Amino acid sequence: MKINDNQRIGAVNPYKKVGDSKFAYSTEKKDKPKDQVEISAEAKELLGVHESARTEEQARRIEDLKSSVANGTYRVDANKIAEKLLPFLK
């Protein structure tokens, strides 16, 4: 049996190289600047106005649905349900 010293060293070095590369990667990761996103005050204000308008409209719709269910006038539109289900059945 012939033992080649170069292969034996090569068998040990990959582990060392992996450990060194992890160490190098972890040090690079800390030094790398992070991405940042800034949202302007105007954008935040617009987002708040849009959400408050949507919630008022949704609240009105929910109240309408509740009153129609309470009065017994709520009707399920079978055609609309079928239209929504049909794409999933194809």
Short mmCIF file of N, CA, C and O in Angstrom, two decimals:
data_model
loop_
_atom_site.label_atom_id
_atom_site.label_comp_id
_atom_site.label_asym_id
_atom_site.label_seq_id
_atom_site.Cartn_x
_atom_site.Cartn_y
_atom_site.Cartn_z
N MET A 1 0.85 -1.18 0.00
CA MET A 1 0.00 0.00 0.00
C MET A 1 0.89 1.23 0.00
O MET A 1 1.79 1.36 0.80
N LYS A 2 0.57 2.11 -0.91
CA LYS A 2 1.38 3.31 -1.04
C LYS A 2 0.60 4.50 -0.48
O LYS A 2 -0.55 4.72 -0.81
N ILE A 3 1.27 5.18 0.35
CA ILE A 3 0.63 6.37 0.94
C ILE A 3 1.25 7.60 0.32
O ILE A 3 2.45 7.79 0.35
N ASN A 4 0.41 8.40 -0.25
CA ASN A 4 0.88 9.62 -0.88
C ASN A 4 0.64 10.78 0.10
O ASN A 4 -0.48 11.05 0.51
N ASP A 5 1.72 11.43 0.46
CA ASP A 5 1.59 12.51 1.44
C ASP A 5 0.75 13.68 0.95
O ASP A 5 0.08 14.33 1.73
N ASN A 6 0.78 13.92 -0.35
CA ASN A 6 0.01 15.05 -0.88
C ASN A 6 -1.50 14.83 -0.73
O ASN A 6 -2.24 15.76 -0.44
N GLN A 7 -1.93 13.57 -0.92
CA GLN A 7 -3.36 13.30 -0.79
C GLN A 7 -3.81 13.38 0.66
O GLN A 7 -4.92 13.78 0.96
N ARG A 8 -2.93 12.93 1.56
CA ARG A 8 -3.28 12.99 2.96
C ARG A 8 -3.44 14.44 3.41
O ARG A 8 -4.37 14.79 4.13
N ILE A 9 -2.57 15.28 2.96
CA ILE A 9 -2.68 16.70 3.30
C ILE A 9 -3.92 17.29 2.65
O ILE A 9 -4.65 18.06 3.26
N GLY A 10 -4.18 16.86 1.42
CA GLY A 10 -5.38 17.35 0.73
C GLY A 10 -6.64 16.91 1.41
O GLY A 10 -7.65 17.60 1.36
N ALA A 11 -6.61 15.73 2.07
CA ALA A 11 -7.80 15.25 2.75
C ALA A 11 -8.08 16.07 4.00
O ALA A 11 -9.22 16.21 4.42
N VAL A 12 -7.09 16.60 4.60
CA VAL A 12 -7.27 17.39 5.81
C VAL A 12 -7.60 18.83 5.46
O VAL A 12 -8.43 19.46 6.08
N ASN A 13 -6.99 19.33 4.43
CA ASN A 13 -7.17 20.74 4.08
C ASN A 13 -8.59 21.13 3.69
O ASN A 13 -8.99 22.24 4.02
N PRO A 14 -9.36 20.28 3.02
CA PRO A 14 -10.73 20.74 2.69
C PRO A 14 -11.54 21.15 3.92
O PRO A 14 -12.29 22.11 3.87
N TYR A 15 -11.37 20.43 5.01
CA TYR A 15 -12.10 20.83 6.22
C TYR A 15 -11.63 22.18 6.71
O TYR A 15 -12.41 23.01 7.15
N LYS A 16 -10.32 22.34 6.64
CA LYS A 16 -9.78 23.62 7.09
C LYS A 16 -10.23 24.75 6.18
O LYS A 16 -10.58 25.83 6.63
N LYS A 17 -10.26 24.45 4.86
CA LYS A 17 -10.68 25.48 3.91
C LYS A 17 -12.14 25.86 4.12
O LYS A 17 -12.49 27.02 4.02
N VAL A 18 -12.98 24.86 4.41
CA VAL A 18 -14.39 25.16 4.64
C VAL A 18 -14.54 26.02 5.88
O VAL A 18 -15.29 26.99 5.90
N GLY A 19 -13.79 25.69 6.93
CA GLY A 19 -13.84 26.48 8.14
C GLY A 19 -13.34 27.89 7.90
O GLY A 19 -13.93 28.86 8.40
N ASP A 20 -12.29 28.02 7.12
CA ASP A 20 -11.76 29.36 6.82
C ASP A 20 -12.74 30.16 5.99
O ASP A 20 -12.91 31.36 6.20
N SER A 21 -13.40 29.49 5.02
CA SER A 21 -14.33 30.23 4.18
C SER A 21 -15.55 30.67 4.97
O SER A 21 -16.09 31.74 4.75
N LYS A 22 -16.00 29.84 5.93
CA LYS A 22 -17.13 30.26 6.77
C LYS A 22 -16.74 31.46 7.61
O LYS A 22 -17.51 32.38 7.79
N PHE A 23 -15.52 31.42 8.12
CA PHE A 23 -15.06 32.54 8.92
C PHE A 23 -14.98 33.80 8.07
O PHE A 23 -15.42 34.87 8.47
N ALA A 24 -14.44 33.65 6.84
CA ALA A 24 -14.32 34.80 5.95
C ALA A 24 -15.71 35.31 5.57
O ALA A 24 -15.95 36.51 5.50
N TYR A 25 -16.66 34.39 5.33
CA TYR A 25 -18.02 34.78 4.96
C TYR A 25 -18.68 35.52 6.11
O TYR A 25 -19.33 36.54 5.90
N SER A 26 -18.48 35.03 7.34
CA SER A 26 -19.15 35.69 8.46
C SER A 26 -18.56 37.07 8.70
O SER A 26 -19.28 37.98 9.07
N THR A 27 -17.29 37.25 8.47
CA THR A 27 -16.71 38.58 8.67
C THR A 27 -17.16 39.52 7.55
O THR A 27 -17.39 40.69 7.80
N GLU A 28 -17.31 38.99 6.31
CA GLU A 28 -17.78 39.83 5.21
C GLU A 28 -19.23 40.23 5.41
O GLU A 28 -19.63 41.34 5.09
N LYS A 29 -20.03 39.32 5.97
CA LYS A 29 -21.45 39.57 6.16
C LYS A 29 -21.67 40.72 7.15
O LYS A 29 -22.56 41.53 6.98
N LYS A 30 -20.82 40.80 8.17
CA LYS A 30 -20.98 41.86 9.15
C LYS A 30 -20.60 43.21 8.57
O LYS A 30 -21.18 44.22 8.92
N ASP A 31 -19.61 43.21 7.67
CA ASP A 31 -19.15 44.47 7.10
C ASP A 31 -20.04 44.96 5.98
O ASP A 31 -19.98 46.13 5.62
N LYS A 32 -20.86 44.08 5.41
CA LYS A 32 -21.69 44.45 4.27
C LYS A 32 -22.82 45.37 4.72
O LYS A 32 -23.52 45.06 5.69
N PRO A 33 -23.01 46.49 4.08
CA PRO A 33 -24.11 47.38 4.48
C PRO A 33 -25.46 46.77 4.17
O PRO A 33 -25.63 46.07 3.18
N LYS A 34 -26.42 47.04 5.03
CA LYS A 34 -27.77 46.50 4.86
C LYS A 34 -28.59 47.43 3.98
O LYS A 34 -28.35 48.63 3.94
N ASP A 35 -29.56 46.84 3.30
CA ASP A 35 -30.48 47.63 2.48
C ASP A 35 -31.46 48.36 3.38
O ASP A 35 -31.88 47.84 4.41
N GLN A 36 -31.82 49.55 2.97
CA GLN A 36 -32.77 50.32 3.75
C GLN A 36 -33.82 50.90 2.83
O GLN A 36 -33.54 51.24 1.68
N VAL A 37 -35.02 50.99 3.33
CA VAL A 37 -36.12 51.60 2.58
C VAL A 37 -36.70 52.71 3.44
O VAL A 37 -36.96 52.50 4.63
N GLU A 38 -36.85 53.85 2.85
CA GLU A 38 -37.44 54.97 3.57
C GLU A 38 -38.74 55.37 2.87
O GLU A 38 -38.77 55.53 1.65
N ILE A 39 -39.79 55.51 3.65
CA ILE A 39 -41.08 55.93 3.11
C ILE A 39 -41.31 57.36 3.55
O ILE A 39 -41.23 57.67 4.74
N SER A 40 -41.59 58.21 2.60
CA SER A 40 -41.74 59.63 2.90
C SER A 40 -43.01 59.87 3.71
O SER A 40 -43.93 59.03 3.74
N ALA A 41 -43.07 61.00 4.35
CA ALA A 41 -44.24 61.36 5.16
C ALA A 41 -45.48 61.50 4.29
O ALA A 41 -46.58 61.11 4.70
N GLU A 42 -45.29 62.02 3.07
CA GLU A 42 -46.42 62.17 2.16
C GLU A 42 -47.00 60.81 1.77
O GLU A 42 -48.22 60.62 1.70
N ALA A 43 -46.11 59.86 1.52
CA ALA A 43 -46.56 58.51 1.15
C ALA A 43 -47.30 57.85 2.30
O ALA A 43 -48.32 57.19 2.10
N LYS A 44 -46.79 58.06 3.52
CA LYS A 44 -47.48 57.49 4.69
C LYS A 44 -48.86 58.12 4.86
O LYS A 44 -49.82 57.43 5.19
N GLU A 45 -48.94 59.42 4.61
CA GLU A 45 -50.23 60.11 4.74
C GLU A 45 -51.22 59.60 3.70
O GLU A 45 -52.38 59.32 4.01
N LEU A 46 -50.75 59.44 2.45
CA LEU A 46 -51.61 58.92 1.39
C LEU A 46 -52.07 57.50 1.71
O LEU A 46 -53.23 57.14 1.46
N LEU A 47 -51.19 56.70 2.24
CA LEU A 47 -51.55 55.33 2.59
C LEU A 47 -52.61 55.32 3.69
O LEU A 47 -53.56 54.54 3.63
N GLY A 48 -52.47 56.20 4.66
CA GLY A 48 -53.45 56.28 5.75
C GLY A 48 -54.81 56.73 5.25
O GLY A 48 -55.83 56.21 5.67
N VAL A 49 -54.84 57.71 4.34
CA VAL A 49 -56.11 58.20 3.79
C VAL A 49 -56.79 57.10 2.99
O VAL A 49 -57.99 56.87 3.11
N HIS A 50 -56.01 56.40 2.19
CA HIS A 50 -56.57 55.32 1.37
C HIS A 50 -57.15 54.21 2.23
O HIS A 50 -58.23 53.71 1.97
N GLU A 51 -56.42 53.84 3.29
CA GLU A 51 -56.90 52.76 4.17
C GLU A 51 -58.14 53.19 4.94
O GLU A 51 -59.05 52.39 5.13
N SER A 52 -58.20 54.43 5.39
CA SER A 52 -59.37 54.87 6.15
C SER A 52 -60.60 54.93 5.25
O SER A 52 -61.70 54.60 5.67
N ALA A 53 -60.42 55.34 3.98
CA ALA A 53 -61.55 55.36 3.04
C ALA A 53 -62.03 53.95 2.76
O ALA A 53 -63.22 53.69 2.67
N ARG A 54 -61.10 53.04 2.62
CA ARG A 54 -61.48 51.67 2.33
C ARG A 54 -62.19 51.06 3.53
O ARG A 54 -63.15 50.34 3.36
N THR A 55 -61.76 51.33 4.72
CA THR A 55 -62.40 50.72 5.88
C THR A 55 -63.81 51.28 6.07
O THR A 55 -64.69 50.56 6.51
N GLU A 56 -64.02 52.57 5.74
CA GLU A 56 -65.37 53.13 5.86
C GLU A 56 -66.30 52.45 4.86
O GLU A 56 -67.45 52.12 5.19
N GLU A 57 -65.81 52.26 3.65
CA GLU A 57 -66.62 51.60 2.63
C GLU A 57 -66.91 50.14 3.01
O GLU A 57 -68.03 49.66 2.87
N GLN A 58 -65.90 49.48 3.54
CA GLN A 58 -66.09 48.10 3.96
C GLN A 58 -67.06 48.02 5.14
O GLN A 58 -67.90 47.12 5.20
N ALA A 59 -66.93 48.95 6.07
CA ALA A 59 -67.83 48.96 7.23
C ALA A 59 -69.27 49.18 6.80
O ALA A 59 -70.18 48.53 7.31
N ARG A 60 -69.47 50.09 5.82
CA ARG A 60 -70.82 50.34 5.32
C ARG A 60 -71.37 49.09 4.65
O ARG A 60 -72.52 48.71 4.87
N ARG A 61 -70.55 48.41 3.87
CA ARG A 61 -71.00 47.18 3.19
C ARG A 61 -71.33 46.08 4.19
O ARG A 61 -72.32 45.37 4.03
N ILE A 62 -70.53 45.98 5.22
CA ILE A 62 -70.79 44.96 6.25
C ILE A 62 -72.10 45.26 6.97
O ILE A 62 -72.89 44.34 7.23
N GLU A 63 -72.33 46.53 7.28
CA GLU A 63 -73.58 46.90 7.94
C GLU A 63 -74.78 46.60 7.04
O GLU A 63 -75.82 46.14 7.51
N ASP A 64 -74.63 46.87 5.74
CA ASP A 64 -75.72 46.55 4.80
C ASP A 64 -76.00 45.05 4.78
O ASP A 64 -77.16 44.62 4.78
N LEU A 65 -74.92 44.27 4.76
CA LEU A 65 -75.10 42.81 4.74
C LEU A 65 -75.75 42.31 6.04
O LEU A 65 -76.63 41.45 6.01
N LYS A 66 -75.32 42.88 7.16
CA LYS A 66 -75.90 42.47 8.44
C LYS A 66 -77.39 42.79 8.50
O LYS A 66 -78.19 41.96 8.96
N SER A 67 -77.74 43.98 8.03
CA SER A 67 -79.16 44.36 8.09
C SER A 67 -79.99 43.50 7.14
O SER A 67 -81.12 43.12 7.47
N SER A 68 -79.46 43.18 5.97
CA SER A 68 -80.22 42.34 5.04
C SER A 68 -80.36 40.91 5.57
O SER A 68 -81.41 40.29 5.38
N VAL A 69 -79.35 40.41 6.27
CA VAL A 69 -79.46 39.08 6.88
C VAL A 69 -80.48 39.12 8.02
O VAL A 69 -81.32 38.23 8.15
N ALA A 70 -80.43 40.17 8.83
CA ALA A 70 -81.36 40.29 9.96
C ALA A 70 -82.80 40.43 9.48
O ALA A 70 -83.72 39.91 10.10
N ASN A 71 -82.99 41.13 8.36
CA ASN A 71 -84.34 41.32 7.83
C ASN A 71 -84.83 40.12 7.02
O ASN A 71 -86.00 40.04 6.67
N GLY A 72 -83.94 39.24 6.69
CA GLY A 72 -84.30 38.08 5.88
C GLY A 72 -84.35 38.39 4.40
O GLY A 72 -84.90 37.60 3.61
N THR A 73 -83.78 39.51 4.01
CA THR A 73 -83.79 39.89 2.59
C THR A 73 -82.50 39.52 1.87
O THR A 73 -82.37 39.76 0.67
N TYR A 74 -81.54 38.94 2.60
CA TYR A 74 -80.27 38.58 1.97
C TYR A 74 -80.48 37.39 1.05
O TYR A 74 -81.05 36.38 1.46
N ARG A 75 -80.03 37.52 -0.18
CA ARG A 75 -80.17 36.44 -1.16
C ARG A 75 -78.80 36.10 -1.71
O ARG A 75 -78.02 36.99 -2.03
N VAL A 76 -78.57 34.83 -1.80
CA VAL A 76 -77.32 34.35 -2.38
C VAL A 76 -77.49 34.26 -3.88
O VAL A 76 -78.44 33.63 -4.36
N ASP A 77 -76.60 34.93 -4.62
CA ASP A 77 -76.67 34.90 -6.07
C ASP A 77 -75.89 33.67 -6.57
O ASP A 77 -74.67 33.64 -6.58
N ALA A 78 -76.63 32.64 -6.96
CA ALA A 78 -76.01 31.39 -7.39
C ALA A 78 -75.17 31.57 -8.65
O ALA A 78 -74.15 30.89 -8.82
N ASN A 79 -75.58 32.48 -9.52
CA ASN A 79 -74.79 32.70 -10.74
C ASN A 79 -73.41 33.27 -10.42
O ASN A 79 -72.41 32.86 -11.02
N LYS A 80 -73.34 34.21 -9.48
CA LYS A 80 -72.04 34.78 -9.11
C LYS A 80 -71.15 33.73 -8.45
O LYS A 80 -69.94 33.68 -8.70
N ILE A 81 -71.75 32.88 -7.62
CA ILE A 81 -70.97 31.82 -6.98
C ILE A 81 -70.45 30.85 -8.03
O ILE A 81 -69.28 30.44 -8.00
N ALA A 82 -71.29 30.50 -8.99
CA ALA A 82 -70.87 29.59 -10.05
C ALA A 82 -69.75 30.20 -10.89
O ALA A 82 -68.80 29.51 -11.27
N GLU A 83 -69.85 31.50 -11.17
CA GLU A 83 -68.80 32.16 -11.94
C GLU A 83 -67.47 32.13 -11.21
O GLU A 83 -66.41 31.99 -11.83
N LYS A 84 -67.49 32.28 -9.91
CA LYS A 84 -66.25 32.27 -9.12
C LYS A 84 -65.68 30.87 -8.97
O LYS A 84 -64.47 30.68 -8.90
N LEU A 85 -66.57 29.86 -8.92
CA LEU A 85 -66.10 28.48 -8.74
C LEU A 85 -65.62 27.85 -10.05
O LEU A 85 -64.77 26.97 -10.04
N LEU A 86 -66.18 28.27 -11.15
CA LEU A 86 -65.89 27.65 -12.44
C LEU A 86 -64.40 27.63 -12.79
O LEU A 86 -63.89 26.59 -13.24
N PRO A 87 -63.65 28.70 -12.57
CA PRO A 87 -62.21 28.63 -12.90
C PRO A 87 -61.47 27.56 -12.11
O PRO A 87 -60.48 27.01 -12.59
N PHE A 88 -61.91 27.24 -10.91
CA PHE A 88 -61.23 26.24 -10.11
C PHE A 88 -61.59 24.82 -10.53
O PHE A 88 -60.88 23.88 -10.22
N LEU A 89 -62.70 24.66 -11.20
CA LEU A 89 -63.14 23.32 -11.62
C LEU A 89 -62.61 22.93 -12.99
O LEU A 89 -62.68 21.78 -13.36
N LYS A 90 -62.09 23.90 -13.74
CA LYS A 90 -61.57 23.58 -15.09
C LYS A 90 -60.24 22.90 -15.00
O LYS A 90 -59.46 23.02 -14.18
#
